[in-house]
Coordinates of C-alpha atoms in Angstrom, one line a residue:
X15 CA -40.9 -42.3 -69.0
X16 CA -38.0 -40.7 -70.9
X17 CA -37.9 -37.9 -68.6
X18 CA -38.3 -39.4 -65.9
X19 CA -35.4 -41.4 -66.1
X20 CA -33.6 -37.7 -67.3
X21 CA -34.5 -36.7 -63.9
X22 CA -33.4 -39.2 -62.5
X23 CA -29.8 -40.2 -64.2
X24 CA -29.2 -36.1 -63.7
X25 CA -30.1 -36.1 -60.0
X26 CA -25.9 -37.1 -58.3
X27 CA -24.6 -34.3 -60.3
X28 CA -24.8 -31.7 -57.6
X29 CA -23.5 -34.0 -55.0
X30 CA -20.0 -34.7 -56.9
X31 CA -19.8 -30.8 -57.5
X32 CA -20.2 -30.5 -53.7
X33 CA -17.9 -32.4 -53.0
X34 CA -15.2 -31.8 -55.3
X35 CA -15.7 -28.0 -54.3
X36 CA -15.0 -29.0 -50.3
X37 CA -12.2 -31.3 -51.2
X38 CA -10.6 -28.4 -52.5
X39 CA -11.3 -26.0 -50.1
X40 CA -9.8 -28.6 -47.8
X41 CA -6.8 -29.2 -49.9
X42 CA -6.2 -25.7 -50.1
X43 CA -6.7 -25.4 -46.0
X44 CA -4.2 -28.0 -45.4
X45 CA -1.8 -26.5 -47.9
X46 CA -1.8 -23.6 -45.9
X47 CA -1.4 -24.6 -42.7
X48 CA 1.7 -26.9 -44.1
X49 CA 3.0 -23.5 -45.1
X50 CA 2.5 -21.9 -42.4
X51 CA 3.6 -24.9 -40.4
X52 CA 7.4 -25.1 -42.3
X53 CA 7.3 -21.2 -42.2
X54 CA 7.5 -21.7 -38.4
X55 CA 9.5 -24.3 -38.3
X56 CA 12.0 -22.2 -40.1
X57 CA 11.5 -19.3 -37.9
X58 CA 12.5 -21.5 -35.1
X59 CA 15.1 -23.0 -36.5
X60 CA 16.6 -19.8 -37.4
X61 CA 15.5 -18.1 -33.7
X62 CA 18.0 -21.0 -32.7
X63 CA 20.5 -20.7 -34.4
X64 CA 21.0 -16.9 -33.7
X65 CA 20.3 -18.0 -30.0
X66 CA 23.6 -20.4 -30.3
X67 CA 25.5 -18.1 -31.9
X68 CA 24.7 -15.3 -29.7
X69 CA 25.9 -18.0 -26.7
X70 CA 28.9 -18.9 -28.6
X71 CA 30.1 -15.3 -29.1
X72 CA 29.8 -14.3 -25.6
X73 CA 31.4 -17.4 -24.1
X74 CA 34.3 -16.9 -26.3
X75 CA 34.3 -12.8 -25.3
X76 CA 34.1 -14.1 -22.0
X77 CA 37.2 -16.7 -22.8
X78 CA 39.2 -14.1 -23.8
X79 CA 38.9 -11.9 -21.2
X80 CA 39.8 -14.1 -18.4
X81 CA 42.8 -14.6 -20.8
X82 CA 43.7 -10.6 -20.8
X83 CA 43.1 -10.7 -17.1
X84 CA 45.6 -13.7 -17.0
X85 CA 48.0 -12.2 -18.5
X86 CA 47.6 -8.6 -16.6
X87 CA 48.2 -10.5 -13.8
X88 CA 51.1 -12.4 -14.7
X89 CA 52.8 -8.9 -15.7
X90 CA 52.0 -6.9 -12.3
X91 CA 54.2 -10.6 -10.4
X92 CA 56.8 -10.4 -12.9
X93 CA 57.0 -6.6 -12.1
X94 CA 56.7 -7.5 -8.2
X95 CA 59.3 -9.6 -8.4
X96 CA 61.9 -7.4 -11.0
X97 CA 61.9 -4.4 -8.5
X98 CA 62.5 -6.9 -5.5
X99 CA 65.5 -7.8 -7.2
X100 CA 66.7 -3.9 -8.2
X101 CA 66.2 -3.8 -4.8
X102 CA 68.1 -6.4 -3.5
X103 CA 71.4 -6.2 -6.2
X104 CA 71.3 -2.1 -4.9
X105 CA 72.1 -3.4 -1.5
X106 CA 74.5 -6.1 -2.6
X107 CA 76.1 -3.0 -4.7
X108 CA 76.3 -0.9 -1.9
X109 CA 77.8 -3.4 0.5
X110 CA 80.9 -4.2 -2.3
X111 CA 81.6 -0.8 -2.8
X112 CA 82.2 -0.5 0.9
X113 CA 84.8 -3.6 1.0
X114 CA 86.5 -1.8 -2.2
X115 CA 86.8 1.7 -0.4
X116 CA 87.9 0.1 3.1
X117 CA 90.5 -2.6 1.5
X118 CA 91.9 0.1 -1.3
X119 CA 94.9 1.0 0.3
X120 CA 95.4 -2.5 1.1
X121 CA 95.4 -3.6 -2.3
X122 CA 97.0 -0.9 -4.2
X123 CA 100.0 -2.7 -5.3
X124 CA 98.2 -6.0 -6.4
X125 CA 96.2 -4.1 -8.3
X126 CA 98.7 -2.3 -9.7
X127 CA 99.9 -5.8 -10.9
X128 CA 97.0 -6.6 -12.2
X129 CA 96.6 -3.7 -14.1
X130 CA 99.7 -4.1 -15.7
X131 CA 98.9 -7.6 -16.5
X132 CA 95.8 -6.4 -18.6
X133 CA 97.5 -3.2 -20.1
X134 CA 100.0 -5.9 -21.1
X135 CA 97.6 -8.1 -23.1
X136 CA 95.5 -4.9 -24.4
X137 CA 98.9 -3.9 -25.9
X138 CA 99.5 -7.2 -27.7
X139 CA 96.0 -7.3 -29.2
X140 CA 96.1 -3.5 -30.2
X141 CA 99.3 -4.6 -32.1
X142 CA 96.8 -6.6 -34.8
X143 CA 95.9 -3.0 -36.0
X144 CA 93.2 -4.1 -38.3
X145 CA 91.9 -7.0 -36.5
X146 CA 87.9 -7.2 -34.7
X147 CA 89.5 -7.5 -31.5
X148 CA 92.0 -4.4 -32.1
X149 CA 89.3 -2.2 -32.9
X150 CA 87.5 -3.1 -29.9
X151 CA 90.4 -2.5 -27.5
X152 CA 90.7 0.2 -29.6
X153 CA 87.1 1.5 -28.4
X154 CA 87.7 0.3 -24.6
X155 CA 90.5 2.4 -24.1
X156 CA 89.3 5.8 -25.5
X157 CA 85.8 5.1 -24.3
X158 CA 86.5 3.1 -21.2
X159 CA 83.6 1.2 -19.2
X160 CA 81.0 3.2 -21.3
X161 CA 81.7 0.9 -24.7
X162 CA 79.9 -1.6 -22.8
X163 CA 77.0 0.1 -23.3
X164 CA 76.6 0.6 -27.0
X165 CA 74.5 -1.4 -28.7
X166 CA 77.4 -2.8 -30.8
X167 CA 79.4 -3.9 -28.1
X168 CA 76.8 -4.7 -24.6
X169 CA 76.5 -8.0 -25.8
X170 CA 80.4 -8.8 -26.6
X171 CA 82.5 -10.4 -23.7
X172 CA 85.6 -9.3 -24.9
X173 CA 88.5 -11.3 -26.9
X174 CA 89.4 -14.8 -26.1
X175 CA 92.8 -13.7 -24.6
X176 CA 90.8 -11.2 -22.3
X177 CA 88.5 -13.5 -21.0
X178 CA 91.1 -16.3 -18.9
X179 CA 94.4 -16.2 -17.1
X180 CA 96.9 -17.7 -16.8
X181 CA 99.9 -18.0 -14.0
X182 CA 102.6 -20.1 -15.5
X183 CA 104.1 -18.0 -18.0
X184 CA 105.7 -21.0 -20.7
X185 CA 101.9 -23.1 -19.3
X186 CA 100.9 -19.4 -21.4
X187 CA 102.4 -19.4 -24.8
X188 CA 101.5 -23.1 -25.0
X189 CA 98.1 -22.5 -25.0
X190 CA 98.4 -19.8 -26.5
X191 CA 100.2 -21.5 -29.4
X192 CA 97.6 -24.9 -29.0
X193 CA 95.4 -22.4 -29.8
X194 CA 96.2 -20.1 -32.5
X195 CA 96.6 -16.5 -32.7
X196 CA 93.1 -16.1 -34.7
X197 CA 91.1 -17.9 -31.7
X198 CA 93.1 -15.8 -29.1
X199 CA 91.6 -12.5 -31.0
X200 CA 88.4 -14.1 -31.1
X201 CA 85.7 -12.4 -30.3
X202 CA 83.2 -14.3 -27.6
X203 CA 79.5 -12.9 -27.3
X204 CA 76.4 -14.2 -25.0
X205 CA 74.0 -14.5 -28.1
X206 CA 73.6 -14.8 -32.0
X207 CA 72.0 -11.2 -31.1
X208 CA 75.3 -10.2 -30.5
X209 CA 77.2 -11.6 -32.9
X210 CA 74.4 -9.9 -35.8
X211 CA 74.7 -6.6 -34.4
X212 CA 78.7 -7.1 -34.7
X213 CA 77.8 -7.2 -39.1
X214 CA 75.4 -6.3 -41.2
X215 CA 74.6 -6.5 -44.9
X216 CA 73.0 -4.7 -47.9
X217 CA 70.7 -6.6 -50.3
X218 CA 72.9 -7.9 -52.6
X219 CA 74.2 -10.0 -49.9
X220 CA 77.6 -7.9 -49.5
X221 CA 79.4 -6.4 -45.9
X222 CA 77.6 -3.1 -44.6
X223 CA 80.9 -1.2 -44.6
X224 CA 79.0 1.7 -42.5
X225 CA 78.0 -0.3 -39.6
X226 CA 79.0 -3.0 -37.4
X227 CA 82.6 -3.9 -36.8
X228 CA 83.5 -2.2 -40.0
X229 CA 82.2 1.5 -39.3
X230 CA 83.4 1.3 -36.1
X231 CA 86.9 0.2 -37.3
X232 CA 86.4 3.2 -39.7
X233 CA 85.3 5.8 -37.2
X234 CA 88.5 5.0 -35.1
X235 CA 91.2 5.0 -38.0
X236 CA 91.4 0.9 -38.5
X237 CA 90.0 -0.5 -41.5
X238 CA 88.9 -4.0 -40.9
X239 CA 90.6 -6.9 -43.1
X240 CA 89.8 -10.1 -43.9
X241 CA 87.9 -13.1 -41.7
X242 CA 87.4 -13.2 -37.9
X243 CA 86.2 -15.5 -35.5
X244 CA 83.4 -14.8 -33.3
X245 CA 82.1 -17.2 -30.4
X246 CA 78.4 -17.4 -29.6
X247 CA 78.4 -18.7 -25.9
X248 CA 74.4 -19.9 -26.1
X249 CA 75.0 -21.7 -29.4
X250 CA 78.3 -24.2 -27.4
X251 CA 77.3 -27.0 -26.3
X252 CA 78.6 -26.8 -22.5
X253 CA 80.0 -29.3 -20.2
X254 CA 77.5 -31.9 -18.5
X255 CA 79.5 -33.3 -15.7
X256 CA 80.2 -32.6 -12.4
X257 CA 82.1 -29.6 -10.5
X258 CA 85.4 -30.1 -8.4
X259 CA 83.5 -30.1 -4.9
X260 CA 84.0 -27.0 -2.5
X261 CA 86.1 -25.0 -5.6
X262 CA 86.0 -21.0 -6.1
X263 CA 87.2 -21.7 -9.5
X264 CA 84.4 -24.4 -10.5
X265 CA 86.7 -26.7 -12.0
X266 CA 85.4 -29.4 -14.1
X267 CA 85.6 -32.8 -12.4
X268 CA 87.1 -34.9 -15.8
X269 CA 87.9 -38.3 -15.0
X270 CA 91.5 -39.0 -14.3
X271 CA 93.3 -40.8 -17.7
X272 CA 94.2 -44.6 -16.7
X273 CA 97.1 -46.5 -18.2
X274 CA 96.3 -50.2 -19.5
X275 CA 97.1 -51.2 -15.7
X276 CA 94.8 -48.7 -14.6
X277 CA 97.7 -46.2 -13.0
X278 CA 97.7 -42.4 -13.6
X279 CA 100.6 -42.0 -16.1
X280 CA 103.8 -40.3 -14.8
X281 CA 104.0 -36.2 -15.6
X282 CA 100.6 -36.1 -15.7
X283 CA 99.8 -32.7 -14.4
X284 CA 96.3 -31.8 -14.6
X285 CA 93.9 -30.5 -17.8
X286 CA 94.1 -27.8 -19.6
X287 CA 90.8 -26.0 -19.5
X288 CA 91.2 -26.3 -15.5
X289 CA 94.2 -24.7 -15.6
X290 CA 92.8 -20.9 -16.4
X291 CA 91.6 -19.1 -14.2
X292 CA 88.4 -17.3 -14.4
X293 CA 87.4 -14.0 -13.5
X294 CA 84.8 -14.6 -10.6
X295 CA 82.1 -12.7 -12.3
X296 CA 82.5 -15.0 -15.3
X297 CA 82.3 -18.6 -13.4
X298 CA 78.3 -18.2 -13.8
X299 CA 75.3 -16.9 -15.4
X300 CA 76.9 -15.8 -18.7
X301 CA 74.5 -18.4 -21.0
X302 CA 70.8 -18.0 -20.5
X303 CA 70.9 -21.5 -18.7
X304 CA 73.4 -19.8 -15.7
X305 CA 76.8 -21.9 -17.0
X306 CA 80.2 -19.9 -17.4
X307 CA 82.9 -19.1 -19.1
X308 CA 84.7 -22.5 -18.0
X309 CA 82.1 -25.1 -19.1
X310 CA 81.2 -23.5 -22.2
X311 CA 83.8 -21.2 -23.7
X312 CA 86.8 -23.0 -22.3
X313 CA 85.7 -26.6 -22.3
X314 CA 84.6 -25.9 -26.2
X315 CA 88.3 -24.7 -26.8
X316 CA 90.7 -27.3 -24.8
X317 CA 87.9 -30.0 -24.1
X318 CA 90.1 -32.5 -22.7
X319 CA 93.5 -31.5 -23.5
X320 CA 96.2 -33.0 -21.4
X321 CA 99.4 -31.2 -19.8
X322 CA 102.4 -33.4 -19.3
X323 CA 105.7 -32.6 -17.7
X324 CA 108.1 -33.7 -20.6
X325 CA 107.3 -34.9 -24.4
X326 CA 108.6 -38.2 -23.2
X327 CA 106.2 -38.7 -20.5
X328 CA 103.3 -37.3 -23.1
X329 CA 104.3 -40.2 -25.6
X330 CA 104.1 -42.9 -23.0
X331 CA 101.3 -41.7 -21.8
X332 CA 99.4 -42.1 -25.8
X333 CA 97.1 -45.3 -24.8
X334 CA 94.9 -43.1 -22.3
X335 CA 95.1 -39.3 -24.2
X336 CA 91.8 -39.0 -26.0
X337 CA 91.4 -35.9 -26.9
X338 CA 95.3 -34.4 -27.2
X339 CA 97.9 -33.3 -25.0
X340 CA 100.4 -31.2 -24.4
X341 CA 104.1 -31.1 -22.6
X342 CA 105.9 -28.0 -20.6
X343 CA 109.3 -28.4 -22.9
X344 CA 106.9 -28.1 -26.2
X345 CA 105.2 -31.4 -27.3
X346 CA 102.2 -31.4 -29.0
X347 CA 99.3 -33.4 -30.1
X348 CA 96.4 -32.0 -31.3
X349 CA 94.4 -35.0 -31.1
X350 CA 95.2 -38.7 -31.3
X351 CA 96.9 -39.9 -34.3
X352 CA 97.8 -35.9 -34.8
X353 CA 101.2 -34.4 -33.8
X354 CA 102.6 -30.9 -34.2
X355 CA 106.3 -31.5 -34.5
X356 CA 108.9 -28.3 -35.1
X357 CA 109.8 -25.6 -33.3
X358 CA 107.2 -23.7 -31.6
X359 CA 105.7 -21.3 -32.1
X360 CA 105.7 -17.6 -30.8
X361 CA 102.5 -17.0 -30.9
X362 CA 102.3 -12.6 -29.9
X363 CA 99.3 -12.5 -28.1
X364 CA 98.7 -14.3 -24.6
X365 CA 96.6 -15.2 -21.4
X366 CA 96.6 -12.3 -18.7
X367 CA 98.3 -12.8 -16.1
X368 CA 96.0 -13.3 -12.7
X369 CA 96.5 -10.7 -10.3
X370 CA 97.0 -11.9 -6.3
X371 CA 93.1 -11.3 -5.8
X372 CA 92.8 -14.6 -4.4
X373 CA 93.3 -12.9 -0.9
X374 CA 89.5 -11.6 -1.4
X375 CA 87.6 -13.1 1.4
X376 CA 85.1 -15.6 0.4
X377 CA 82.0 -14.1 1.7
X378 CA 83.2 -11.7 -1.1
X379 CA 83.3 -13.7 -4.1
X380 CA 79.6 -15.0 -2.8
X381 CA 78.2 -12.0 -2.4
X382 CA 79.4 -11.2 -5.9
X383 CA 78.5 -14.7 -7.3
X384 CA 74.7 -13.6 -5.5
X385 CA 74.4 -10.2 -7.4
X386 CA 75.4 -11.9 -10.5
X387 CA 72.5 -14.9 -10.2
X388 CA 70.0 -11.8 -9.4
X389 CA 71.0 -10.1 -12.3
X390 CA 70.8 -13.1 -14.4
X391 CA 67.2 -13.9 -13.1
X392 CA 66.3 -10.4 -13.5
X393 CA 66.8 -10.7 -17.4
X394 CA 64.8 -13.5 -17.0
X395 CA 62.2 -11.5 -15.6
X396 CA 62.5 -9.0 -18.2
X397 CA 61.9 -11.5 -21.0
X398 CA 59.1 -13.1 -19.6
X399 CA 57.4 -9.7 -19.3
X400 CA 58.3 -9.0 -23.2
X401 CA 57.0 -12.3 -23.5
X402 CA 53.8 -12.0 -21.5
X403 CA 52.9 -8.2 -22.9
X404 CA 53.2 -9.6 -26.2
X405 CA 50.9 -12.4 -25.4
X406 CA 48.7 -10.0 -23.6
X407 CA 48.4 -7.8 -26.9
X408 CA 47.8 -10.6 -29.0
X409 CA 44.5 -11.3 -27.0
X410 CA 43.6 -8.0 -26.5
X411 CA 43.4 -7.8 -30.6
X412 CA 41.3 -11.0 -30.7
X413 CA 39.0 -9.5 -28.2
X414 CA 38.4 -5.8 -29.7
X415 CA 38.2 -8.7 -33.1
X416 CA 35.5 -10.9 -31.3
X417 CA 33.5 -7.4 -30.0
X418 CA 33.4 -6.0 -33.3
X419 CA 32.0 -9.5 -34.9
X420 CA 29.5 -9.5 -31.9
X421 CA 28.6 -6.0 -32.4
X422 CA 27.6 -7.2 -36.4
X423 CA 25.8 -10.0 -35.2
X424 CA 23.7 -8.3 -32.8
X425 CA 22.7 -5.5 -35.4
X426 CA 21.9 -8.5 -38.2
X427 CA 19.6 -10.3 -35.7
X428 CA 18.4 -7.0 -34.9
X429 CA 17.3 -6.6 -38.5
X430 CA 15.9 -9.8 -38.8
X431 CA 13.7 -9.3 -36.0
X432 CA 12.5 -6.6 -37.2
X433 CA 11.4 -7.7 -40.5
X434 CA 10.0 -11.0 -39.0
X435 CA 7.8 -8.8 -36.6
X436 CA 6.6 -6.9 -40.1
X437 CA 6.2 -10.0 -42.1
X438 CA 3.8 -11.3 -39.2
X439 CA 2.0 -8.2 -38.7
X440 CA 1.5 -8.2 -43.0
X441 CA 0.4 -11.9 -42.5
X442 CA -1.9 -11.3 -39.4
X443 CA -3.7 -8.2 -41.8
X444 CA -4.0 -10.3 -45.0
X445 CA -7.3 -11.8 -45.3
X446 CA -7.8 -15.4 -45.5

């Protein structure tokens, strides 16, 4: 019976081996195909993200060169549009040049005058020997127009007692002493450009004594001495009002000053920065924003400076003078509250006188007014092509950037590829 039940107790032994063999050929199956199932998961995942990065490289190498193209094509109009206007300002040169050569006999004498009126003032600013604007006349008149073209000098408009004129002779030396001899001699430029290239420095901080102002004081026999003024016109804040209607001259429309009972005070003769006279080619287009020499250098120097008759009329006349006054016999007041009392004084260097070109027909001054504006726009022009080929370059080196970064991509996916296709071939050979 014994063995028997032996038999019998041993007989489920085989089954449980059985089945704990299958269940781990199973568990070993389904091992496997999780394996392989993550493996190719993974190779997806990675097939794309090399897909989106491949899109996102060529949309943005696309970007950028709809950008160059952009910008080539911004450059070939502004190009267009700059010889236009060489064009146009040839003609407008050409037609001038014929009025000076068929009115030069006409005008001989008044020019005459008027060149004695600015050999006069050159003359009284080459007398400050060792001042900025005495080495600059200095310069004019050995060199002539061609100092306007050195580097130094193309941006400098000339010295403050250059740049207006005046009629009155005693309406001269007032302003002239209002002023001050250091402002007459100063020196007015367009831009801040101008005014750097006027003095330079070392490292230590100290005056460049070989360039600038300085060498060329040195290079003409005048050593420069001391502190000048120089006047940026682009860095003034200009006059935001009106213009006199229907005026060559552009005269600033200031509001008439109103005594308590609302009457113009008696000897009240007009303002002072409406009282020069400006040069035609200096009425626009000398800031980057088109204004001239009236609303920006000459408002910025008188503002709203009164001129009265008589120093009596100017004192009863204090309730409605804001911003000071003056009076033909002398009186002064530099601004309200503020009074310059004692004799006056002689102040050497002066206005020009304006010569009679006021007989210049008016088709004339607007043809000259036109060639100025296209001149002005043509700079313009030119800096919005520095500006645009620089923008131009900028994407041009983002794009050869981008390529080269594509071109690294492509051979790393290349790679990968490659060794995936081995890897699969390995796997597809490997016995299972």
């Amino acid at each position: 019976m014994l063995p028997s039940n032996n038999q019998f107790s041993s007989q489920p032994r085989p089954s449980a081996l059985v089945d704990s063999t299958t269940s781990m050929q199973v568990d070993k199956n389904e091992a496997s195909f999780v394996a392989r199932d993550e493996m190719q998961n993974g190779e997806f995942s990675q097939a794309k993200s090399i897909i989106e990065s491949s899109k996102k490289l060529q949309d943005d190498l696309r970007m950028l060169g709809m950008k160059i193209k952009q910008h080539e094509d911004s450059i070939k109009l502004l190009k267009t549009q700059k010889n236009k206007l060489d064009d146009s300002i040839l003609d407008m040169q050409v037609m001038l040049g014929k009025y000076h050569s068929s009115s030069a006999p006409k005008t001989e004498n008044k020019d005459q005058l008027h060149l004695q009126s600015e050999e006069e003032t050159t003359e009284q600013i080459l007398r400050h020997e060792k001042s900025a604007a005495g080495i600059l006349c200095q310069l004019k008149t050995r060199h002539g127009t061609q100092a306007s073209h050195l580097t130094l000098t193309k941006d400098v408009l000339g010295p403050v007692a250059a740049l207006g004129k005046v009629d009155d002779e005693n309406l001269s030396r007032l302003f002239s002493e209002y002023l001050g001899v250091q402002t007459m001699l100063a020196i007015v430029c367009k831009t801040y450009e101008g005014i750097k290239a006027l003095e330079t420095y070392n490292q230590d901080g100290c005056i460049d004594k070989t360039s600038g102002l300085h060498g060329l004081g040195a290079s003409v026999g005048r050593s420069l001495d001391g502190r000048y003024l120089v006047i940026c016109l682009e860095s003034l804040r200009p006059y935001a009002g009106d213009f006199v209607a229907d005026d060559p001259q552009r005269r600033l429309d200031l509001l008439m000053p109103r005594l308590p009972n609302g009457e113009c005070p008696p000897g009240f003769l007009g303002f002072a920065v409406n009282m020069i006279h400006v040069d035609s080619s200096n009425l626009f287009y000398d800031t980057a924003s088109g204004d001239g020499l009236r609303e920006t250098l000459f408002y910025n120097l008188f503002s709203r400076l009164q001129v009265y008759r008589t120093r009596a009329e100017m004192v009863l006349a204090l309730p409605c003078i804001s911003e000071g006054a003056v009076s033909l016999d002398g009186g002064m007041i530099r601004s309200p509250g503020v009074f310059s009392l004692g004799s006056r004084e002689e102040v050497d260097v002066r206005f020009l006188k304006p010569s009679a070109t006021s007989d210049v027909p008016q088709n004339y001054i607007e043809t000259e007014k036109q060639m100025k504006e296209m001149r002005w726009e043509k700079e313009k022009l030119v800096e919005d092509m520095k500006r645009e080929l620089a923008l131009l370059n900028s994407v041009k080196f983002n794009f050869e950037s981008k390529k080269q970064d594509f071109v690294k991509f492509l051979a790393q996916s290349s790679s990968y590829a490659t060794q995936h296709q081995f890897q699969a071939a390995r796997d597809r050979s490997t016995p299972r």
